[in-house]
């Protein structure tokens, strides 16, 4: 079976669009349509329903998609095994993404140490929100993703990478500083949040929901896209925020920010490693994961 046809078909299923599949594959839309039609003709059945606003796989299409994922993963594995004998110095590209929390402090340091140890490896890190990273991993645009929340996605598998704590921080001298805060007090305080799609925000929403509270029950004054923007706004006295401890450790030590504790609220999270379902890791990616696990556990 022609794996180019399978790759085109899988791209359409994952993007629900012929044009977006063509953009991802770097070919024209007619080329993708031709590959899919040839596949349908060979199998003698319709694989995609093109009648709606979005392209949807038929029942036969879903069965083919699952099998095609396994075949494409095997092809990736064979190519990787042929390209690298597994001996000698590591060489090649490591293309990965990270959400803003892990990317702020931990990931750049570990990547820098890994690259220094493996000088023939080139590292390309993309930073965006958790949702975007997961989508790009599913589309195989990124080999690995490091995210603060394991969102369900049929095309992505998640595995624990390292632990991080989400804490409430406020400016020095704030009435919450260095003490336990009740949920009732939290309701009355201006709150700054990261944008929807951020892993920290999802963790906080889940923790509050377990206490019977929704974000809209709180006094949310600002929603800012970047973790750095949220940190700066709190430092300037515009409110309090929930944020990754690793992202503000130096600020806490320097006294620029102060930690508060929220009674009954536990928001420890697992930073997860995301990879496309069925995709075999390259030798470089395997080496990085092993290096990072050892470095982060020490």
XYZ file of C-alpha atoms in Angstrom, residues 11 14-15 24-25 133-142 153 155-156 276 279:
20
model
C -3.569 14.328 7.454
C -6.565 14.855 11.628
C -7.158 18.334 10.186
C 0.860 20.464 6.713
C 2.308 18.139 4.068
C 1.615 22.159 21.572
C -0.608 19.065 21.753
C -2.193 19.831 18.361
C 1.230 20.245 16.720
C 2.454 16.982 18.243
C -0.643 15.226 16.875
C 0.070 16.730 13.459
C 3.669 15.434 13.707
C 5.049 18.936 13.342
C 6.799 18.448 16.698
C -6.392 13.632 22.305
C -3.652 11.192 18.281
C -1.364 11.843 21.263
C 2.162 11.258 18.521
C 5.262 7.367 16.344
